[in-house]
XYZ file of C-alpha atoms in Angstrom:
322
model
C 112.657 -32.250 187.271
C 110.169 -33.585 189.869
C 109.020 -36.250 187.427
C 112.549 -37.630 187.228
C 113.287 -37.460 190.977
C 110.576 -39.957 191.923
C 111.782 -42.812 189.661
C 115.405 -42.233 190.733
C 114.462 -42.162 194.408
C 112.311 -45.267 194.012
C 115.233 -47.028 192.339
C 117.551 -46.172 195.228
C 114.984 -47.457 197.719
C 114.558 -50.709 195.763
C 118.308 -51.233 195.551
C 118.751 -50.431 199.252
C 116.138 -52.988 200.308
C 117.762 -55.660 198.146
C 121.244 -54.876 199.460
C 119.939 -54.862 203.044
C 118.365 -58.271 202.508
C 121.632 -59.624 201.120
C 123.696 -58.211 203.997
C 121.354 -59.515 206.688
C 121.110 -62.998 205.191
C 124.895 -63.128 204.767
C 125.473 -62.108 208.403
C 123.035 -64.785 209.594
C 124.288 -67.643 207.373
C 127.588 -66.647 205.708
C 128.439 -70.201 204.636
C 125.110 -70.553 202.823
C 125.360 -67.294 200.916
C 128.993 -66.342 200.284
C 129.359 -68.290 197.025
C 125.939 -67.323 195.690
C 126.460 -63.647 196.434
C 129.916 -63.782 194.894
C 128.285 -65.088 191.687
C 125.601 -62.430 192.057
C 128.190 -59.661 191.844
C 128.517 -60.605 188.174
C 124.828 -61.368 187.533
C 123.109 -58.377 189.149
C 124.937 -55.612 187.212
C 124.007 -57.371 183.966
C 120.351 -57.441 185.025
C 120.366 -53.809 186.195
C 122.023 -52.532 183.017
C 120.171 -54.872 180.667
C 116.728 -53.927 181.982
C 117.551 -50.396 183.206
C 115.926 -51.239 186.513
C 116.943 -51.376 190.168
C 113.832 -53.436 190.874
C 115.747 -56.550 189.847
C 117.993 -56.247 192.920
C 115.479 -56.978 195.719
C 113.612 -59.545 193.633
C 116.839 -61.343 192.690
C 118.118 -61.260 196.297
C 114.891 -62.563 197.818
C 114.743 -65.254 195.123
C 118.227 -66.323 196.241
C 117.241 -66.329 199.915
C 113.943 -68.144 199.293
C 115.670 -70.804 197.194
C 118.388 -71.285 199.788
C 115.813 -71.921 202.508
C 113.546 -74.047 200.330
C 112.129 -77.084 202.179
C 112.595 -75.358 205.548
C 110.375 -73.140 207.662
C 112.723 -70.213 207.021
C 111.556 -70.216 203.392
C 108.364 -68.290 204.113
C 110.012 -65.125 205.479
C 111.979 -64.150 202.343
C 109.204 -65.532 200.134
C 106.741 -63.027 201.622
C 109.092 -60.214 200.575
C 109.543 -61.764 197.118
C 105.807 -62.106 196.576
C 105.110 -58.646 197.991
C 107.647 -56.978 195.698
C 106.185 -58.795 192.712
C 102.629 -57.838 193.677
C 103.564 -54.196 194.264
C 105.334 -54.174 190.913
C 102.108 -55.254 189.246
C 100.151 -52.566 191.076
C 102.570 -49.794 190.093
C 103.843 -50.986 186.708
C 101.094 -53.274 185.392
C 102.097 -55.232 182.316
C 104.869 -52.880 181.210
C 108.463 -53.629 180.326
C 109.392 -53.810 184.013
C 107.772 -57.228 184.107
C 110.467 -58.677 181.868
C 113.000 -57.527 184.483
C 110.972 -59.204 187.225
C 110.878 -62.515 185.362
C 114.618 -62.288 184.673
C 115.377 -61.630 188.346
C 113.208 -64.501 189.607
C 114.476 -67.033 187.073
C 118.175 -66.170 187.408
C 117.880 -66.171 191.197
C 116.379 -69.671 191.101
C 119.030 -70.873 188.666
C 121.913 -69.537 190.771
C 120.575 -71.392 193.809
C 120.044 -74.685 191.990
C 123.556 -74.606 190.547
C 125.600 -73.134 193.396
C 123.758 -74.160 196.574
C 125.262 -77.454 197.786
C 122.005 -78.747 199.274
C 119.834 -77.825 196.288
C 122.469 -79.177 193.920
C 122.196 -82.580 195.589
C 118.441 -82.522 195.053
C 118.975 -81.633 191.390
C 121.538 -84.419 191.044
C 119.164 -86.965 192.606
C 116.458 -85.841 190.175
C 118.827 -86.334 187.234
C 120.165 -89.720 188.407
C 116.695 -91.200 188.845
C 115.472 -89.896 185.466
C 113.814 -92.728 183.532
C 114.037 -95.370 186.276
C 110.270 -95.629 186.701
C 108.617 -95.620 183.261
C 105.071 -95.303 184.554
C 105.957 -92.353 186.749
C 107.905 -90.662 183.945
C 104.927 -90.893 181.593
C 102.596 -89.646 184.332
C 104.894 -86.645 184.914
C 104.971 -85.947 181.197
C 101.196 -85.841 180.928
C 101.156 -83.198 183.665
C 103.903 -81.257 181.865
C 101.985 -81.431 178.587
C 98.905 -80.076 180.356
C 100.968 -77.216 181.811
C 102.329 -76.412 178.357
C 98.867 -76.398 176.802
C 97.618 -74.038 179.524
C 100.489 -71.584 179.027
C 100.171 -71.670 175.223
C 96.435 -71.119 175.647
C 97.085 -68.096 177.868
C 99.484 -66.732 175.260
C 97.006 -67.267 172.438
C 93.953 -65.801 174.167
C 95.515 -63.070 176.345
C 98.786 -62.206 174.627
C 102.308 -61.958 175.996
C 101.875 -59.217 178.607
C 98.906 -60.636 180.513
C 100.022 -64.266 180.219
C 103.480 -63.232 181.492
C 101.944 -61.835 184.675
C 99.699 -64.862 185.200
C 102.584 -67.286 184.692
C 104.827 -65.318 187.066
C 102.310 -65.390 189.903
C 101.477 -69.012 189.090
C 105.162 -69.940 189.356
C 105.504 -68.210 192.723
C 102.383 -69.918 194.076
C 103.647 -73.320 192.925
C 106.948 -72.492 194.582
C 105.169 -72.015 197.927
C 102.847 -75.000 197.417
C 105.816 -77.277 196.746
C 107.552 -76.093 199.892
C 104.445 -76.636 202.014
C 103.454 -80.069 200.750
C 107.019 -81.379 200.755
C 106.757 -81.217 204.537
C 103.225 -82.678 204.591
C 103.262 -85.929 202.590
C 100.597 -87.193 204.988
C 98.020 -84.915 203.381
C 96.122 -86.175 200.341
C 97.411 -83.423 198.023
C 100.944 -83.892 199.323
C 100.776 -87.622 198.654
C 99.395 -87.040 195.162
C 102.115 -84.536 194.262
C 104.848 -86.746 195.680
C 103.638 -89.621 193.499
C 104.503 -87.472 190.490
C 108.102 -87.053 191.616
C 110.994 -89.381 190.886
C 112.197 -91.542 193.756
C 114.469 -89.876 196.324
C 113.722 -86.483 194.760
C 112.447 -83.440 196.616
C 109.004 -82.258 195.619
C 109.070 -79.574 192.954
C 112.724 -79.625 191.862
C 111.773 -80.398 188.264
C 108.982 -77.816 188.395
C 111.463 -75.157 189.552
C 113.626 -75.768 186.484
C 110.537 -75.674 184.265
C 109.311 -72.422 185.813
C 112.779 -70.889 185.549
C 112.936 -71.749 181.855
C 109.500 -70.323 181.107
C 110.233 -67.094 182.997
C 113.612 -66.852 181.270
C 111.894 -67.063 177.877
C 109.403 -64.381 178.893
C 112.229 -62.133 180.100
C 114.385 -62.364 176.975
C 111.712 -61.807 174.330
C 108.214 -60.457 173.906
C 107.496 -62.167 170.590
C 104.268 -64.150 170.881
C 105.105 -66.977 168.479
C 108.684 -67.388 169.692
C 107.593 -67.782 173.321
C 104.858 -70.183 172.220
C 107.441 -72.306 170.432
C 109.832 -72.336 173.405
C 107.009 -73.362 175.733
C 105.959 -76.074 173.287
C 109.494 -77.501 173.025
C 110.219 -77.710 176.759
C 106.756 -78.882 177.780
C 104.993 -80.777 175.009
C 107.911 -81.681 172.729
C 110.166 -82.798 175.566
C 107.353 -84.827 177.129
C 106.554 -86.561 173.837
C 110.261 -87.343 173.505
C 110.234 -89.047 176.909
C 107.041 -90.984 176.193
C 108.444 -92.210 172.873
C 111.856 -92.853 174.400
C 110.541 -95.143 177.130
C 108.185 -97.058 174.816
C 110.195 -97.388 171.593
C 113.431 -99.328 171.574
C 116.233 -97.410 169.891
C 119.941 -96.731 170.455
C 120.990 -94.310 173.164
C 122.593 -91.041 172.137
C 126.369 -91.274 172.344
C 126.470 -87.747 173.775
C 123.920 -88.507 176.500
C 123.183 -92.081 177.549
C 120.046 -90.947 179.381
C 118.351 -90.086 176.080
C 117.492 -92.085 172.998
C 117.587 -91.511 169.254
C 113.831 -92.132 168.969
C 113.047 -89.635 171.702
C 115.241 -86.909 170.218
C 113.862 -87.424 166.705
C 110.290 -87.262 167.996
C 111.101 -84.060 169.875
C 112.448 -82.491 166.694
C 109.586 -83.731 164.514
C 106.717 -82.354 166.595
C 108.594 -79.136 167.487
C 109.592 -78.499 163.867
C 105.993 -78.990 162.716
C 104.697 -76.591 165.354
C 107.506 -74.128 164.682
C 106.821 -74.150 160.944
C 103.135 -73.407 161.555
C 104.057 -70.463 163.786
C 107.138 -68.919 162.169
C 107.843 -70.753 158.928
C 111.203 -72.294 158.088
C 112.927 -70.353 160.863
C 110.750 -72.276 163.299
C 112.345 -75.506 162.043
C 115.779 -74.037 162.772
C 114.719 -73.159 166.316
C 113.335 -76.680 166.759
C 116.611 -78.182 165.549
C 118.614 -76.060 167.976
C 116.251 -76.911 170.814
C 116.517 -80.636 170.067
C 120.331 -80.524 170.013
C 120.561 -78.500 173.235
C 118.034 -80.780 174.935
C 120.069 -83.816 173.911
C 123.369 -82.555 175.325
C 121.969 -80.963 178.501
C 122.622 -82.687 181.776
C 123.568 -82.127 185.407
C 124.134 -79.522 186.769
C 122.212 -77.703 184.030
C 118.691 -78.686 183.029
C 117.207 -78.639 179.534
C 114.247 -76.630 180.817
C 116.711 -73.756 181.246
C 119.289 -74.362 178.524
C 116.756 -74.747 175.683
C 114.935 -71.412 176.286
C 118.255 -69.627 176.723
C 119.779 -71.075 173.537
C 116.708 -70.361 171.383
C 116.312 -66.860 172.824
C 119.972 -66.161 172.149
C 119.620 -67.398 168.568
C 116.522 -65.259 168.101
C 118.416 -62.199 169.354
C 121.184 -62.848 166.834
C 118.655 -63.325 164.023
C 116.955 -60.081 164.964
C 120.255 -58.176 164.742
C 121.087 -59.552 161.294
């Protein structure tokens, strides 16, 4: 009996802290949080039941609050709680199954903010509108994204899913804070360098937030090494190659998305299918095809860095049940 009381009590404490954070933030800024918390009433029960964990509540709530206050000084207060909960979770749970719940809570919290927060949604829209306007900057961004993909795939290959998941989670949170800090300090050398990677009239790190959300979402939905490798490859390396080819090779635009070209989409499928076949066999080609289609149709307010991992993970879940 005592062994069961502690986990139950800990769960109640975790849930209480998350609920308290939500209530306090709502009382302070009701207009900023009422819609997001209304959406959360549907999201949080799914996370709690799906992962059998109350830990998702405070992490999800503080992800919502941090995202809402992004690019302001208020950001750091909820972010400290978010980082602290994540760090304590590592200390107490290590690389266990609880970490999938943590990744799910962080990624879904970020996604809710970027879709349902009016201010963040404008930043996302500006990022989408200016996509492809500056070819040199787009290619430069893609080289950075390819490097990020190679690093994550390398972590997966050398350290496995559990350890790489933890490293990527903490890396995402640190980038989250770095983006917030340097967005307010473009006068600093690092701030100027990072801003030069962003599209015009776009807040620093908006694209990176979508990318991080997609990676964490993939980690939270599956623990298969090769599947996560393939998802990371598609949204980092494959997507970047598609952009590089798309801006340098003349070809018709896709009728379903005028921002993307036939050459870019075909190149995305070709390299992703080859990589997928090496990892998984013919099923990897199917995942690459789905990822290419979803990437082609994705657009504001949703981002392909989120829709592609979700679609492939959902397909993989269905395949696993068959």
